PDB file of C-alpha atoms in Angstrom:
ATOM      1  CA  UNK A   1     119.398 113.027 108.633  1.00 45.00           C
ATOM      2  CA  UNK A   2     121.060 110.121 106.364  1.00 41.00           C
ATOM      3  CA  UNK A   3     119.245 108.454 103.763  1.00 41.00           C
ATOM      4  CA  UNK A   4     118.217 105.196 104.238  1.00 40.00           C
ATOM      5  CA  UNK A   5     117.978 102.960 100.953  1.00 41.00           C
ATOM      6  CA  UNK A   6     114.686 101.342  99.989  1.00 41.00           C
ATOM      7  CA  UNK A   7     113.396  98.350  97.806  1.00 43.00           C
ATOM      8  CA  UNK A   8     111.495  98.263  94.874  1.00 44.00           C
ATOM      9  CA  UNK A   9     108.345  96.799  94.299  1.00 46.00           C
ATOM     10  CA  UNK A  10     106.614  93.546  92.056  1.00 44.00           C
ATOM     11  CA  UNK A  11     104.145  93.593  89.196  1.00 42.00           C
ATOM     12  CA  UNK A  12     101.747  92.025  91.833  1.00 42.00           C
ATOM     13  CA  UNK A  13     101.927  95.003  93.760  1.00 46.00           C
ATOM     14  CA  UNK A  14     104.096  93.285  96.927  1.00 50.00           C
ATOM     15  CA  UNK A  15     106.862  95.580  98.285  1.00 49.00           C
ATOM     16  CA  UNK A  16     110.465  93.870  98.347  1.00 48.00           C
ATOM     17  CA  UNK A  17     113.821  94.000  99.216  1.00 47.00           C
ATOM     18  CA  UNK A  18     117.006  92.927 100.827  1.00 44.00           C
ATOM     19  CA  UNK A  19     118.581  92.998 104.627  1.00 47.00           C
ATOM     20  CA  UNK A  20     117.933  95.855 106.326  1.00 47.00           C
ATOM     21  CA  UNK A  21     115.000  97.201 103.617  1.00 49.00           C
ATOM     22  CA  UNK A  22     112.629  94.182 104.203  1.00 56.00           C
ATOM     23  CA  UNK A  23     109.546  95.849 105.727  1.00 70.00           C
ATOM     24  CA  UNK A  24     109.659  99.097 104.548  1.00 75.00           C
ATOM     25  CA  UNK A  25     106.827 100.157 104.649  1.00 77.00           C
ATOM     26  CA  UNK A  26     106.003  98.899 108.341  1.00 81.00           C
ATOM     27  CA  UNK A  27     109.172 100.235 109.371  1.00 81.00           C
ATOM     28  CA  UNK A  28     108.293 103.470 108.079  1.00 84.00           C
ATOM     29  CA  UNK A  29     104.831 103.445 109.174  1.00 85.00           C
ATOM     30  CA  UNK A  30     106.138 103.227 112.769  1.00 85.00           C
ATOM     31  CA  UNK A  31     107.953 105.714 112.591  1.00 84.00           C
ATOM     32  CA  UNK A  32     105.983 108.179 111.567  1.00 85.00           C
ATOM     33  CA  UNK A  33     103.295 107.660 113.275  1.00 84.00           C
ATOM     34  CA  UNK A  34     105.472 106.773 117.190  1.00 83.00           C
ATOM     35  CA  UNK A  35     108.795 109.049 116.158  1.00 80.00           C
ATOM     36  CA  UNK A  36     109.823 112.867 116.048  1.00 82.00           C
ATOM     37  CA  UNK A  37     111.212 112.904 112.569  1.00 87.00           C
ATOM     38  CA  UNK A  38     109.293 113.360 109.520  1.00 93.00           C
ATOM     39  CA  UNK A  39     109.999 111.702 106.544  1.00 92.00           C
ATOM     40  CA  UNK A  40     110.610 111.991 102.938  1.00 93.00           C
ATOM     41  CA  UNK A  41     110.489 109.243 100.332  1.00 91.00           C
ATOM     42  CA  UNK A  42     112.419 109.720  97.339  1.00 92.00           C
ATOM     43  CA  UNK A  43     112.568 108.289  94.031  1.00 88.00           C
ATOM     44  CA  UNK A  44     111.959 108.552  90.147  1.00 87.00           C
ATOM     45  CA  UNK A  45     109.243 107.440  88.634  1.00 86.00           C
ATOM     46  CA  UNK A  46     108.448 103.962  88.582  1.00 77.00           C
ATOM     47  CA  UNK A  47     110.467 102.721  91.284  1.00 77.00           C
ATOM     48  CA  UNK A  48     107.399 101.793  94.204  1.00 78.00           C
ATOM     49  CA  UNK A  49     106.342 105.326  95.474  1.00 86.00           C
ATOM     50  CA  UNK A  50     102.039 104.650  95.277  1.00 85.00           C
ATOM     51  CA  UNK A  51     102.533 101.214  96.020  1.00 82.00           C
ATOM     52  CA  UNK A  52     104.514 102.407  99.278  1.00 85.00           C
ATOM     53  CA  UNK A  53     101.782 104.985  99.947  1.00 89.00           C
ATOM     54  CA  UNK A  54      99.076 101.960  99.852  1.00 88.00           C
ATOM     55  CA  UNK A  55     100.837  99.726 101.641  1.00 86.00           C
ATOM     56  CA  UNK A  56     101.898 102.583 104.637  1.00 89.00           C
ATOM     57  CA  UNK A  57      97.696 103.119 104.499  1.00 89.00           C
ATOM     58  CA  UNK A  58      97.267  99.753 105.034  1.00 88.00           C
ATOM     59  CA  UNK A  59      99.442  98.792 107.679  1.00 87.00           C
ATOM     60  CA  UNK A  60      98.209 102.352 109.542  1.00 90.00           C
ATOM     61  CA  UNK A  61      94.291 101.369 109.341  1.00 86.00           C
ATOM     62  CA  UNK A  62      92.918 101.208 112.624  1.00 84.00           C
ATOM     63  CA  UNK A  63      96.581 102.276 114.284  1.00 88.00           C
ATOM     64  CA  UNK A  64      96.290 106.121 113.428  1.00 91.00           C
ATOM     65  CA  UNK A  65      94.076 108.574 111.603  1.00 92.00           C
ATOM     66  CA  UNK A  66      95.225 108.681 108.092  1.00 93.00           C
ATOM     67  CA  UNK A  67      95.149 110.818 105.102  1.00 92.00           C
ATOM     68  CA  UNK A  68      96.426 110.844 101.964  1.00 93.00           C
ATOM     69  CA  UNK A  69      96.318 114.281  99.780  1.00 93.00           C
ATOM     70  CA  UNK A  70      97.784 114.762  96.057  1.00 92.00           C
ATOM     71  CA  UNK A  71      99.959 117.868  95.182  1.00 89.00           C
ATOM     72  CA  UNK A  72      97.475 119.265  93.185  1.00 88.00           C
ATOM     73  CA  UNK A  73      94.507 118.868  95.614  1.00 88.00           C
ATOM     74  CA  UNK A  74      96.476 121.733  97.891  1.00 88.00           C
ATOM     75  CA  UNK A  75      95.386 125.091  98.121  1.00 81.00           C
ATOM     76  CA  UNK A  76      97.253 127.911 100.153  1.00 74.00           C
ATOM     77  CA  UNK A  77      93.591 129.617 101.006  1.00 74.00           C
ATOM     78  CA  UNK A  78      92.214 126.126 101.622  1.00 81.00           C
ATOM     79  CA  UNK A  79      94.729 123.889 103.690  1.00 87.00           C
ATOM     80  CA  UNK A  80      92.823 124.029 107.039  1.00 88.00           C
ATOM     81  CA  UNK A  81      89.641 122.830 105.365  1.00 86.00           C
ATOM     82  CA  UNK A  82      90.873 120.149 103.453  1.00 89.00           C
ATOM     83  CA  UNK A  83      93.211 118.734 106.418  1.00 90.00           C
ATOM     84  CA  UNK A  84      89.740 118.771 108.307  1.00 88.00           C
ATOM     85  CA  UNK A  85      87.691 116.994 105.567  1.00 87.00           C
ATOM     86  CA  UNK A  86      90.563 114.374 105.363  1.00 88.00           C
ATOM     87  CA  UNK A  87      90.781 113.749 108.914  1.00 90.00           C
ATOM     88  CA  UNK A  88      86.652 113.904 108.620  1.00 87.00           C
ATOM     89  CA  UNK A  89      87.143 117.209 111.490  1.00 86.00           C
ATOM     90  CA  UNK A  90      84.793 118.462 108.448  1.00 70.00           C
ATOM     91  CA  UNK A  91      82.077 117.178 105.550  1.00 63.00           C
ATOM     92  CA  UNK A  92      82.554 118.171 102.385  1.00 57.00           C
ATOM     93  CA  UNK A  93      80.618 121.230 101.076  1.00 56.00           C
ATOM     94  CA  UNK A  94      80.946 122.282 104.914  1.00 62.00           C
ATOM     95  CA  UNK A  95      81.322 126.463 104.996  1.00 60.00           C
ATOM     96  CA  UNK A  96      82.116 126.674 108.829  1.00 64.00           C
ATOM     97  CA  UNK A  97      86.199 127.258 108.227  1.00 67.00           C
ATOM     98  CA  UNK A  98      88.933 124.673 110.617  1.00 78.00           C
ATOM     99  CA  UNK A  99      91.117 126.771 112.689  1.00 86.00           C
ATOM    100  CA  UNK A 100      94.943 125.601 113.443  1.00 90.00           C
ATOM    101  CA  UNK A 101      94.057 125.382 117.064  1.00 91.00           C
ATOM    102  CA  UNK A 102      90.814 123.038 116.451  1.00 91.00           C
ATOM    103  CA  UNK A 103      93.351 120.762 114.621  1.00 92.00           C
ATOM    104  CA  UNK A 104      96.103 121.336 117.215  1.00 93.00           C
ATOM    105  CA  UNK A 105      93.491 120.315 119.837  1.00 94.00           C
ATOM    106  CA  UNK A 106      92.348 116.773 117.756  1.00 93.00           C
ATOM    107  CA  UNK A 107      95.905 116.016 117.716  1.00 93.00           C
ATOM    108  CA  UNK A 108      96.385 116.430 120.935  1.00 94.00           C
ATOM    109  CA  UNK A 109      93.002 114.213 122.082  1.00 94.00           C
ATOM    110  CA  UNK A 110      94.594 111.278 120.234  1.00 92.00           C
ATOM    111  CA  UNK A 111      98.216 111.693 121.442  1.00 91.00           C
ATOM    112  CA  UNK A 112      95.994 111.440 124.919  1.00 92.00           C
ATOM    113  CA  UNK A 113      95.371 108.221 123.529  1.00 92.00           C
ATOM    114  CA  UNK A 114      98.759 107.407 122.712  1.00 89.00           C
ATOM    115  CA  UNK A 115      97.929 107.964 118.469  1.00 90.00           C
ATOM    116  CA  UNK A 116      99.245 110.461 115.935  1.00 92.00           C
ATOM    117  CA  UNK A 117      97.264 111.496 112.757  1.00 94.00           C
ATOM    118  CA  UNK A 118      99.734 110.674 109.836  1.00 94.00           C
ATOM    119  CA  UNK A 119      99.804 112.895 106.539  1.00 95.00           C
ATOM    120  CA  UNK A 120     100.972 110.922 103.688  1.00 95.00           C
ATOM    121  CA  UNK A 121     101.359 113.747 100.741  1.00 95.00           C
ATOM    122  CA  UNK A 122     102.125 112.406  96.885  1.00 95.00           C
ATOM    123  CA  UNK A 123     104.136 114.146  94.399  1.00 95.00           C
ATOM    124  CA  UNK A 124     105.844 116.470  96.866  1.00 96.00           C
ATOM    125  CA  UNK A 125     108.297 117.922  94.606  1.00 96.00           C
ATOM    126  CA  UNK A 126     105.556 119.497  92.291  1.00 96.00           C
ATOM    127  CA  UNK A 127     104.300 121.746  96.025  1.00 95.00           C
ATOM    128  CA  UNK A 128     105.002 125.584  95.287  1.00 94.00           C
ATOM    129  CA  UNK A 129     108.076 126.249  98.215  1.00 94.00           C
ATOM    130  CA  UNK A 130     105.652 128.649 100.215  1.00 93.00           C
ATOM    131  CA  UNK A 131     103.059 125.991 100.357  1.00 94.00           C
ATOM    132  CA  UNK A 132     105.265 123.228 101.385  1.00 95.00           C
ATOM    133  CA  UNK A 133     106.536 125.764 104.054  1.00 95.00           C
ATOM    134  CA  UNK A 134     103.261 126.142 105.357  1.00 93.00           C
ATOM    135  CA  UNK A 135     102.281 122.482 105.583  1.00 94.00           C
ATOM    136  CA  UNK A 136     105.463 122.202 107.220  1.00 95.00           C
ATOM    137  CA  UNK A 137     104.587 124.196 109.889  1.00 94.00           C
ATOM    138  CA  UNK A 138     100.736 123.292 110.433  1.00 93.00           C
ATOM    139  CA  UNK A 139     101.973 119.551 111.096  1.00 93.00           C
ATOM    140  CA  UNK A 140     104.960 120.717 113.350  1.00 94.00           C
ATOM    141  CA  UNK A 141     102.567 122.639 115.555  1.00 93.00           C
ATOM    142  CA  UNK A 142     100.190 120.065 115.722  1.00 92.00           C
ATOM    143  CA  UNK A 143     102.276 117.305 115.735  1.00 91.00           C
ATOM    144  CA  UNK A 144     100.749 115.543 112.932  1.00 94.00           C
ATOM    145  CA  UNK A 145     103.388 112.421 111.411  1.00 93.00           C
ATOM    146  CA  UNK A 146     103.823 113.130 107.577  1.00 95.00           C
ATOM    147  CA  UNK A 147     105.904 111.304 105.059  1.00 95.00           C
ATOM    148  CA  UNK A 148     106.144 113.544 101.837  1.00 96.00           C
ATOM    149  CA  UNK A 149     106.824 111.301  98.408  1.00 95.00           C
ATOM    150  CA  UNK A 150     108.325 112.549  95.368  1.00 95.00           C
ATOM    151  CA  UNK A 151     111.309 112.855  92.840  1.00 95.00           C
ATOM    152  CA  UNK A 152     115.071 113.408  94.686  1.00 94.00           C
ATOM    153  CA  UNK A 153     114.448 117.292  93.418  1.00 95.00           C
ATOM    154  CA  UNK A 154     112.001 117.296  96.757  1.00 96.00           C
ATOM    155  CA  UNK A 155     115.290 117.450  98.815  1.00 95.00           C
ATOM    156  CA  UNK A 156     116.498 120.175  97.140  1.00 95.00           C
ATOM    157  CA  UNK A 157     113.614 123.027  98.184  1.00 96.00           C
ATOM    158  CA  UNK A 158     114.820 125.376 100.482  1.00 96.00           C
ATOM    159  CA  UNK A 159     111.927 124.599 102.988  1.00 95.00           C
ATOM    160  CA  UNK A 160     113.139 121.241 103.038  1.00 95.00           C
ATOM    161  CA  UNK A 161     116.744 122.732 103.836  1.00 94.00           C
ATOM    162  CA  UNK A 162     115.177 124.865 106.670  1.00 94.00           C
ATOM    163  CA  UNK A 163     113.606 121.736 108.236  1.00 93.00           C
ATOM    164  CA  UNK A 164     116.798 119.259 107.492  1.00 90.00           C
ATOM    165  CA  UNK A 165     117.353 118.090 110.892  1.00 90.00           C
ATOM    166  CA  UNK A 166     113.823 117.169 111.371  1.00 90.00           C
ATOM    167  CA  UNK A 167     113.736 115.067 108.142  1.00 93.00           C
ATOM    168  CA  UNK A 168     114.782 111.009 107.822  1.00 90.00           C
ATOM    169  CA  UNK A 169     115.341 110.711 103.964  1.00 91.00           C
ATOM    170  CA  UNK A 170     114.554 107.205 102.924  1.00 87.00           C
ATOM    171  CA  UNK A 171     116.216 107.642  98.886  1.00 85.00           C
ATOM    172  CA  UNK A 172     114.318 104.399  96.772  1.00 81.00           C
ATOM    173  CA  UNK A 173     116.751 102.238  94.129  1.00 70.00           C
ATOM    174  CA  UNK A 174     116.868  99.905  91.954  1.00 63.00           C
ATOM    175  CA  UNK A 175     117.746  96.396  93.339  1.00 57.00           C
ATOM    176  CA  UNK A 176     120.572  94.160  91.452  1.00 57.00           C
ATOM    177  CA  UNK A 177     119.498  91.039  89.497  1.00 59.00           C
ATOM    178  CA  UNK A 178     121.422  89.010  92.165  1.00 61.00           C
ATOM    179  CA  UNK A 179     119.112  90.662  94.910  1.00 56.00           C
ATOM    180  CA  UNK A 180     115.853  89.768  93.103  1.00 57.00           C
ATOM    181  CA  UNK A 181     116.726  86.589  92.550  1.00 59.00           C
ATOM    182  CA  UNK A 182     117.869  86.028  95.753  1.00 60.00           C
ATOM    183  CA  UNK A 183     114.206  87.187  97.363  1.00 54.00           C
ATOM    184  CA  UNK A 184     112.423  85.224  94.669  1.00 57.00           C
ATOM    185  CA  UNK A 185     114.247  81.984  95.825  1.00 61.00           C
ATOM    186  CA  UNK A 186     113.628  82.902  99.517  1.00 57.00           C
ATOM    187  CA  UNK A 187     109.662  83.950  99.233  1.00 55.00           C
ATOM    188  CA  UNK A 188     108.808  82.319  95.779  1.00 54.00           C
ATOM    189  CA  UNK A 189     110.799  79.553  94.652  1.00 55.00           C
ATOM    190  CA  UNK A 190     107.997  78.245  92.856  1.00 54.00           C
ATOM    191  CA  UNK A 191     108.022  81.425  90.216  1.00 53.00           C
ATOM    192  CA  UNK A 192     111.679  81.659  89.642  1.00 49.00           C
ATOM    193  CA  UNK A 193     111.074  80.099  86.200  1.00 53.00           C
ATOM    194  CA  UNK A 194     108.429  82.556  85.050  1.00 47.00           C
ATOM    195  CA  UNK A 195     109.898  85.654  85.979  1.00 49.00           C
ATOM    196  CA  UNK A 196     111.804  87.516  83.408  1.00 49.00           C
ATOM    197  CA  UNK A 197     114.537  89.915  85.178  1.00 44.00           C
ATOM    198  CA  UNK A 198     115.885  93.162  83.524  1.00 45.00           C
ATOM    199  CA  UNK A 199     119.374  95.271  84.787  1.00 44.00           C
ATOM    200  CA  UNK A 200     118.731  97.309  86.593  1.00 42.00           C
ATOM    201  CA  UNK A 201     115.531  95.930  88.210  1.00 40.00           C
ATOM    202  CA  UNK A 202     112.685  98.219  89.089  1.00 39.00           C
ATOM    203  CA  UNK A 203     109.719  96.216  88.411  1.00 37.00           C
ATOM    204  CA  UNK A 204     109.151  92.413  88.281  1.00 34.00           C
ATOM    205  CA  UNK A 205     107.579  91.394  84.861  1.00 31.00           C
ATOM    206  CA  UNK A 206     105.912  87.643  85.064  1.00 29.00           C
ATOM    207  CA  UNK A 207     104.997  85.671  82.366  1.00 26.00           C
TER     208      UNK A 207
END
């Protein structure tokens, strides 16, 4: 699929943009969690990627079963078990294993109640390629919505490639002076004066 491009985000932790990327991350929460596709957000550091993730969290409470997992929390052996403690199918310290068709089954009882449990999965890019081709294809059989975050490498993994055509890539960047200053006179006319705005903008930095 086509990138989409994305705002960035404000020191006080508000989401922004221009046109067509107002909303993000309510556009992107429907979308995963109502469409086909899954989705990948992309973008260095710095430029709104765990702001997105809390703000996708918050507009999904009480709309869809949600969990977020680090890179580094994954474990090949593990990945049942810890999809089932996040989607509390399991307690923690629990030894009675998750199958795949115990999950496949959950996500089917919600789709019978026209939901989707949503994976939301930071720092994507640092996932060992087998891994991510596993996760892959747990939350394609049981039809679980995940948006993957991380770097623009991400794209580049070749079980990424293999799953292209399922993929909307929404690629994050920087907006223009003129843009910010444009949404601050819009939304917040009254801080215009105490906002100091660098080229190119990432972050706002107030006074």
């Amino acid at each position: 699929m086509d990138a989409i491009t994305a705002p960035m985000n404000t020191a006080s932790g508000e989401f922004i943009g221009t046109g067509d990327q107002l909303g993000l991350p309510d556009k992107l929460s429907f979308l995963v969690s109502y469409g086909e596709f899954f989705v990948a957000v992309l973008g260095n550091k710095g430029q709104g990627k765990s702001l997105l993730i809390e703000q996708m969290k918050s507009e999904l409470h009480g709309v869809c079963p949600t969990a977020v997992i680090q890179s580094g929390d994954l474990r090949d052996n593990d990945l049942l078990s810890l999809l089932g403690r996040c989607f509390e199918l399991q307690q923690a310290g629990e030894k009675r294993g998750l199958n795949l068709e115990q999950l496949v089954k959950y996500a089917s009882d919600l789709r019978d109640q026209g939901k989707k449990p949503v994976l939301l999965l930071e720092d994507a890019h640092l996932i060992k390629d087998k891994l991510l081709a596993n996760i892959l294809s747990i939350v394609e059989r049981c039809n679980i919505g995940l948006v993957l975050f991380g770097l623009p490498s991400l794209r580049k993994k070749s079980s990424i490639k293999k799953y292209d055509s399922r993929f909307y890539f929404c690629q994050l960047g920087a907006l223009s002076s003129a843009e910010l200053r444009s949404y601050i006179r819009r939304s917040k006319p009254q801080d215009l004066s105490l906002i100091h705005i660098s080229e190119p903008t990432r972050l706002l930095s107030i006074s």
